[in-house]
């Protein structure tokens, strides 16, 4: 049977664009449909615009530090309109880059929504149909609103980049990394931020000591964090939103932002009709090669809800191409993925938390928390944390957790050692770089506890 294409990719985000490009470079005839903007979540409403906002939000701290270091510096006003137009010009530029990557590599693109018609056929929103030997689902995910009365009055992270003006007060609901990052960003930009989270501590799943420090520092920086607190109901109150909470309070905010989870974009895609197996939250179920139960259909990235990060979606896309177009079956390696949370202070982490590791066997914990030289001189109360979780038997470093300015940059490098299977003694053998914060990661001699 002859097909229009060797590969049809649905979704022009991190995973889809990478898979389409690499497959085309390997000689495959490739098409890709994108219903919105090329670059997907990461480029248009995730990592990139978020990180630019993180940068913008850090300047007040720099001005304070500059004064402490003897500079005659004063902080002026933040011009949201000026920043926003520059931000969107950058996102437009990046969209162009992604389009060019596809075009220059001979991938045919369709600016359309696509859904499945049969195991080898995609139907586009203009009604046309395209056939392909393989179909790759890379539709990503979308934020979900909680089931709360008045929830339609709230916004999500998607909307923050498009606000007409920065609000004076904002309530953020959620305790995951997106909620915490936006709480820090908006706080830094001068918004009065309140954060409600129903759990006992933010950043569930991460090392307890590390998330405890981030939580403490966020509050010290002025975020009004309420743990064990959820929204009961919301109502319009003039141009503000009145919020009743489970802690018995009723407060009024200019904006309410939900960061209460994301769901895979699998609704109305023809997947159920075709018998593609989906999980409880609509995620596409795949094997280690990203293949679904229908042999011609594969899925990568957030739509599979494995590890929802851009570099992971990209690797899944590349492993798919190795497997299907290069005759080199390549399972995706989801073990020991370093990651960063761009709160203020940042957290960088790889491997097991202390809690996770101690459930598996005997461990030693090496940790140090201190005021870094730069911030201490400037009179900031900020503390940092360097922590290694070590297997008592093999001496391997099972987890590395850093809370510090620049922790994202540090964990990328420490991550190589941990991924290579470095032992505590390998860390010890490495000479410190002095004076830095990260030198502490190689100078911790005695465990603070064993478990
Ligand atoms: C606020 C925020 C911050 C983040 N920060 C980070 C970070 O710092 N680091 C990190 O690694 N990750 C971060 N992420 C996660 C990261 O953005 C995602 O893991 C990544 O974008 C997933 O890529 P993907 O290819 O699976 O999907 P996406 O990038 O979401 O791309 C999917 C694309 O498919 C399109 N699409 C959907 N359905 C259809 C259809 N039927 N037809 C045609 N097109 C369709 C969508 O329009 C979209 O463009 C963040 C996410 C958010 C929301």
XYZ file of C-alpha atoms and ligand atoms in Angstrom:
504
model
C 0.000 0.000 0.000
C 1.336 3.443 -0.802
C 0.920 6.333 1.611
C 1.092 10.112 1.147
C 3.849 10.246 3.795
C 6.114 7.966 5.791
C 5.298 9.965 8.917
C 2.503 12.326 9.910
C 3.117 14.233 13.148
C 0.205 15.809 15.021
C 1.463 18.751 17.078
C 4.284 21.220 16.432
C 5.679 21.458 19.961
C 8.988 20.277 21.417
C 8.511 16.552 20.741
C 6.698 16.797 17.409
C 9.034 19.301 15.742
C 12.145 17.380 16.792
C 10.781 14.031 15.593
C 9.601 15.519 12.285
C 12.939 17.196 11.598
C 15.116 14.216 12.480
C 12.904 11.781 10.554
C 13.035 14.056 7.480
C 16.817 14.309 7.811
C 16.887 10.497 7.820
C 15.150 10.544 4.441
C 11.513 10.046 5.469
C 8.669 11.916 3.752
C 7.206 13.851 6.678
C 4.190 16.093 7.295
C 3.173 17.900 10.484
C -0.068 19.595 11.531
C -0.154 22.362 14.141
C -3.453 23.964 15.105
C -2.031 26.889 17.028
C 1.510 28.275 17.144
C 4.682 26.407 16.234
C 6.979 25.707 19.149
C 4.095 24.543 21.345
C 3.864 24.955 25.074
C 7.584 25.350 25.769
C 8.072 28.216 23.360
C 4.676 29.916 23.400
C 3.332 29.536 26.952
C 5.828 27.553 29.024
C 9.567 27.414 29.591
C 10.654 30.309 27.368
C 8.217 33.120 28.244
C 8.279 31.955 31.859
C 12.074 32.146 32.075
C 12.052 35.621 30.494
C 9.575 36.665 33.186
C 11.820 35.108 35.833
C 14.672 37.282 34.547
C 12.436 40.384 34.593
C 11.316 39.656 38.138
C 14.837 39.350 39.523
C 15.883 42.964 38.895
C 14.471 44.471 42.115
C 16.728 42.096 44.071
C 19.727 43.104 41.987
C 19.058 46.785 42.676
C 18.862 46.096 46.412
C 22.135 44.168 46.214
C 23.733 46.908 44.125
C 22.914 49.437 46.851
C 24.395 47.150 49.484
C 27.559 46.944 47.374
C 27.922 50.700 47.337
C 26.118 51.635 44.135
C 23.825 54.592 44.044
C 20.950 52.676 42.484
C 17.222 53.170 42.643
C 14.481 50.930 41.368
C 12.093 52.623 38.970
C 8.710 51.301 37.877
C 8.247 48.132 35.914
C 6.650 48.810 32.542
C 4.561 45.718 31.820
C 3.487 46.959 28.383
C 7.070 47.482 27.281
C 8.121 44.073 28.566
C 5.069 42.323 27.136
C 5.515 43.676 23.621
C 9.191 42.682 23.647
C 8.258 39.252 25.000
C 5.709 38.612 22.256
C 8.060 39.868 19.557
C 10.540 37.259 20.811
C 7.883 34.517 20.776
C 6.956 35.506 17.205
C 10.607 35.280 16.233
C 10.904 31.845 17.807
C 7.769 30.637 16.059
C 9.413 31.657 12.785
C 12.539 29.707 13.749
C 10.462 26.567 14.350
C 8.599 26.961 11.061
C 11.915 27.377 9.249
C 13.411 24.306 10.911
C 10.563 22.270 9.457
C 10.513 23.965 6.053
C 14.284 23.830 5.605
C 14.253 20.104 6.274
C 11.502 19.367 3.788
C 8.701 18.729 6.297
C 5.332 19.688 4.825
C 3.332 21.680 7.367
C -0.406 22.161 7.701
C -1.741 24.985 9.871
C -4.720 22.938 10.932
C -6.167 20.765 13.638
C -5.722 17.075 12.922
C -7.451 13.980 14.195
C -7.264 10.304 13.422
C -9.581 8.701 10.877
C -7.968 5.240 10.831
C -4.599 3.732 11.824
C -2.950 5.276 8.754
C -5.142 8.308 8.050
C -5.269 11.782 9.523
C -8.182 14.134 8.926
C -7.411 17.866 8.915
C -9.849 20.565 10.020
C -10.378 21.617 6.371
C -11.827 18.140 5.776
C -8.888 16.847 3.749
C -7.340 13.482 4.572
C -3.687 12.420 4.500
C -2.333 8.929 4.780
C 0.919 7.912 6.430
C 2.755 4.716 7.243
C 3.320 5.987 10.802
C 1.452 8.584 12.821
C 3.068 10.352 15.772
C 0.801 11.890 18.402
C 2.545 14.912 19.967
C -0.391 17.089 21.015
C 0.953 18.036 24.444
C -1.265 19.058 27.355
C -3.494 21.858 28.594
C -4.203 23.331 32.047
C -7.341 22.137 33.813
C -9.618 24.330 35.893
C -10.673 22.879 39.240
C -14.278 21.939 39.883
C -15.084 25.018 41.983
C -18.095 27.319 41.798
C -16.999 30.409 39.860
C -13.851 28.772 38.468
C -14.519 30.417 35.089
C -13.446 33.729 36.673
C -9.896 32.445 37.092
C -6.998 32.411 34.657
C -4.230 29.868 34.020
C -0.540 30.143 33.259
C -1.497 30.441 29.558
C -3.158 33.795 30.252
C -0.461 35.389 32.399
C 1.640 36.283 29.359
C -1.324 38.176 27.872
C -2.568 40.191 30.876
C -3.621 43.739 29.935
C -2.036 45.019 33.117
C -0.332 43.453 36.098
C -2.876 43.136 38.914
C -2.245 44.656 42.320
C -3.300 41.489 44.089
C -3.325 37.924 42.859
C -4.263 34.588 44.358
C -2.485 31.549 42.953
C -4.023 28.166 43.642
C -1.696 25.178 43.563
C 1.560 23.920 45.010
C 3.340 22.432 42.002
C 6.301 23.972 40.255
C 4.202 26.124 37.918
C 2.229 27.627 40.831
C 5.406 28.324 42.814
C 7.341 29.762 39.882
C 4.544 32.181 39.004
C 4.115 33.154 42.663
C 7.806 34.160 42.712
C 7.714 35.854 39.308
C 4.664 37.972 40.074
C 5.912 38.767 43.565
C 9.168 39.977 42.028
C 7.275 42.144 39.549
C 5.508 43.894 42.413
C 2.202 42.018 42.534
C 0.878 41.270 46.007
C 0.796 37.456 45.796
C -1.206 35.079 47.956
C -0.857 31.341 47.346
C -3.252 28.648 48.551
C -2.310 24.994 48.423
C -4.395 22.209 49.881
C -1.392 19.994 50.779
C 0.889 20.239 53.802
C 3.881 21.530 51.814
C 4.482 22.890 48.296
C 6.431 20.980 45.600
C 5.127 17.515 46.453
C 7.430 14.697 45.397
C 10.662 16.687 45.765
C 13.122 16.310 48.649
C 11.438 17.508 51.841
C 14.334 19.529 53.159
C 14.733 21.249 49.782
C 11.071 22.080 49.337
C 10.877 23.217 52.948
C 13.638 25.741 52.315
C 12.041 27.007 49.088
C 8.748 27.426 50.939
C 10.433 29.314 53.793
C 12.331 31.604 51.410
C 9.243 32.300 49.310
C 7.422 33.448 52.422
C 10.400 35.501 53.527
C 10.331 37.192 50.109
C 6.765 38.311 50.793
C 4.535 35.597 49.310
C 1.531 35.045 51.549
C 1.501 31.236 51.423
C -1.363 29.326 53.030
C -0.864 25.569 53.216
C -3.753 23.189 53.839
C -6.012 25.736 52.166
C -8.266 25.431 49.133
C -10.825 27.646 47.439
C -14.450 26.840 48.253
C -16.098 29.217 45.813
C -15.489 32.384 43.837
C -17.778 35.219 42.729
C -17.433 38.473 40.822
C -17.335 41.488 43.145
C -17.220 44.657 41.028
C -14.025 44.345 39.016
C -12.528 41.989 41.599
C -13.018 38.360 42.596
C -14.324 37.389 46.025
C -12.864 34.090 47.226
C -14.204 31.920 50.017
C -11.557 29.531 51.295
C -11.528 26.367 53.376
C -9.643 28.214 56.129
C -12.811 30.190 56.842
C -11.608 33.422 55.219
C -13.308 35.466 52.541
C -10.920 37.711 50.613
C -10.998 39.812 47.478
C -8.338 39.609 44.736
C -7.839 41.364 41.390
C -6.984 38.057 39.711
C -7.055 34.379 40.593
C -4.734 32.011 38.787
C -5.185 28.248 38.788
C -2.098 26.080 38.565
C -3.951 22.945 39.507
C -2.652 20.484 36.949
C -2.568 19.761 33.255
C -4.235 17.101 31.143
C -3.143 15.501 27.861
C -4.777 16.906 24.709
C -6.520 13.695 23.673
C -10.197 14.697 23.609
C -12.024 14.542 20.279
C -9.022 13.091 18.460
C -10.684 9.909 17.237
C -8.517 7.887 19.609
C -11.247 6.009 21.489
C -13.034 5.188 18.205
C -9.826 3.663 16.899
C -9.199 1.707 20.078
C -5.993 3.550 21.078
C -5.532 2.784 24.773
C -5.722 5.799 27.064
C -5.028 6.073 30.782
C -7.178 7.489 33.551
C -6.439 11.110 32.703
C -6.639 10.658 28.951
C -2.906 10.089 28.522
C -1.882 7.933 25.558
C -0.480 4.655 26.860
C 2.755 3.636 25.147
C 5.535 1.094 25.566
C 9.215 1.899 26.094
C 9.543 2.686 22.353
C 6.615 5.158 22.542
C 4.430 2.796 20.503
C 0.697 2.582 21.277
C -1.343 -0.611 21.091
C -2.042 0.279 17.416
C 1.297 -0.580 15.729
C 1.315 2.346 13.257
C 0.592 4.942 15.958
C 3.220 6.301 18.352
C 3.060 9.097 20.934
C 5.686 11.310 22.598
C 5.794 14.199 25.052
C 3.177 15.472 27.477
C 0.381 13.646 25.667
C 1.801 10.452 27.202
C 2.147 12.048 30.654
C 5.414 10.283 31.476
C 7.863 13.008 32.507
C 6.416 16.307 31.321
C 9.513 18.304 30.458
C 10.737 19.733 27.168
C 14.068 17.865 26.976
C 12.224 14.623 27.709
C 9.698 15.214 24.905
C 12.644 15.918 22.583
C 14.461 12.726 23.607
C 11.319 10.678 23.194
C 10.936 12.134 19.694
C 14.550 11.283 18.809
C 14.293 7.755 20.245
C 11.124 7.239 18.176
C 12.983 8.209 14.996
C 15.945 5.938 15.883
C 13.540 3.069 16.407
C 11.236 3.532 13.439
C 13.348 5.240 10.763
C 16.926 4.254 11.568
C 16.464 0.562 12.365
C 17.929 1.069 15.822
C 15.326 0.201 18.464
C 15.938 2.731 21.247
C 13.950 2.667 24.462
C 13.528 6.019 26.162
C 15.679 6.443 29.269
C 13.591 8.138 31.966
C 16.035 7.420 34.761
C 17.891 10.193 36.614
C 16.522 13.248 34.838
C 17.964 16.493 36.222
C 15.483 19.300 36.531
C 15.158 22.820 37.881
C 12.413 24.810 39.507
C 12.787 28.488 38.768
C 11.489 29.797 42.050
C 13.422 32.404 44.001
C 15.599 30.759 45.213
C 15.916 28.157 42.480
C 15.912 24.448 43.108
C 17.950 22.005 41.059
C 17.470 18.330 41.600
C 18.380 14.911 40.242
C 17.633 11.437 41.499
C 15.951 10.306 44.663
C 14.787 12.470 47.519
C 16.009 11.453 50.963
C 12.537 10.085 51.735
C 12.407 7.976 48.580
C 15.943 6.632 49.013
C 15.611 5.678 52.666
C 12.591 3.509 51.828
C 14.813 1.461 49.537
C 17.835 0.765 51.712
C 20.440 2.229 54.045
C 21.592 5.725 53.135
C 23.870 8.494 54.305
C 22.770 12.102 53.969
C 25.276 14.878 53.453
C 23.811 18.363 53.665
C 24.841 21.902 54.383
C 22.793 25.061 54.561
C 24.433 28.466 54.738
C 24.213 32.112 53.733
C 26.158 32.562 50.496
C 28.898 35.179 50.436
C 27.288 37.497 47.885
C 23.875 37.640 49.558
C 25.307 37.677 53.062
C 27.450 40.746 52.259
C 24.348 42.426 50.852
C 22.534 41.757 54.116
C 20.040 39.329 52.631
C 18.764 36.632 54.959
C 18.710 34.086 52.131
C 20.081 30.592 52.830
C 21.118 27.945 50.324
C 21.101 24.160 50.596
C 23.493 21.595 49.116
C 22.510 17.998 49.697
C 23.675 14.563 48.623
C 21.805 11.346 49.310
C 24.260 8.441 49.224
C 23.676 4.684 49.160
C 25.459 3.291 52.234
C 26.313 0.013 50.466
C 27.430 1.031 46.969
C 28.493 4.608 47.926
C 26.680 5.851 44.811
C 25.131 9.290 44.938
C 21.434 8.536 44.554
C 20.195 12.102 44.725
C 21.556 15.629 44.584
C 19.401 18.560 45.670
C 20.444 22.178 45.489
C 18.487 25.237 46.561
C 20.471 28.313 45.594
C 20.663 31.129 43.062
C 21.713 29.420 39.821
C 20.787 25.925 41.062
C 19.407 25.078 37.608
C 22.813 25.691 36.053
C 24.588 23.754 38.818
C 22.384 20.663 38.635
C 22.948 20.281 34.899
C 26.636 19.681 35.625
C 26.270 17.717 38.862
C 23.703 15.657 36.935
C 26.392 14.282 34.624
C 28.304 12.825 37.559
C 25.187 11.355 39.140
C 24.044 9.882 35.824
C 27.503 8.330 35.385
C 27.083 6.597 38.724
C 29.551 8.705 40.697
C 30.172 7.680 44.300
C 30.487 10.003 47.252
C 34.244 9.367 47.095
C 34.287 10.569 43.450
C 32.714 13.820 44.635
C 35.289 13.976 47.465
C 38.194 13.458 45.040
C 37.138 16.508 43.054
C 38.916 19.682 44.103
C 36.669 22.550 45.167
C 36.316 25.652 43.024
C 36.822 28.464 45.470
C 35.087 30.708 46.376
C 31.789 29.414 45.027
C 28.581 28.145 46.557
C 28.792 24.840 44.727
C 32.203 23.961 46.195
C 30.246 22.745 49.216
C 29.010 19.835 47.121
C 32.560 18.357 47.183
C 33.584 19.378 50.694
C 30.938 17.729 52.880
C 32.943 15.179 54.883
C 30.593 13.810 57.563
C 27.025 12.635 57.025
C 24.438 14.705 58.888
C 22.359 11.545 59.311
C 22.107 7.942 58.310
C 18.882 6.084 57.779
C 4.014 27.291 32.494
C 4.890 26.134 32.060
C 6.234 26.163 32.335
C 7.060 25.122 31.937
N 8.380 25.183 32.237
C 9.202 24.181 31.864
C 10.599 24.257 32.143
O 11.095 25.211 32.744
N 11.394 23.235 31.713
C 10.882 22.157 31.036
O 11.643 21.269 30.647
N 9.553 22.062 30.769
C 8.702 23.048 31.181
N 7.369 22.969 30.885
C 6.848 21.746 30.239
C 7.087 21.777 28.729
O 6.597 22.992 28.197
C 6.387 20.592 28.082
O 6.820 19.406 28.724
C 6.712 20.475 26.599
O 6.328 21.645 25.902
C 5.991 19.248 26.006
O 6.197 19.197 24.624
P 5.172 18.407 23.688
O 5.798 18.366 22.337
O 4.782 17.141 24.321
O 3.851 19.284 23.665
P 3.578 20.818 23.387
O 4.821 21.623 23.465
O 2.450 21.190 24.276
O 3.107 20.846 21.873
C 1.911 20.283 21.463
C 1.412 21.040 20.248
O 0.360 20.291 19.642
C -0.632 21.197 19.171
N -1.875 20.440 19.038
C -2.622 19.885 20.016
N -3.647 19.188 19.495
C -3.542 19.304 18.142
C -4.300 18.787 17.051
N -5.339 18.002 17.263
N -3.907 19.108 15.801
C -2.836 19.896 15.586
N -2.086 20.401 16.584
C -2.422 20.096 17.842
C -0.661 22.278 20.237
O -1.189 23.480 19.711
C 0.828 22.395 20.597
O 1.475 23.390 19.843
C 6.508 24.005 31.251
C 5.142 23.976 30.971
C 4.335 25.024 31.378
C 2.873 24.969 31.067
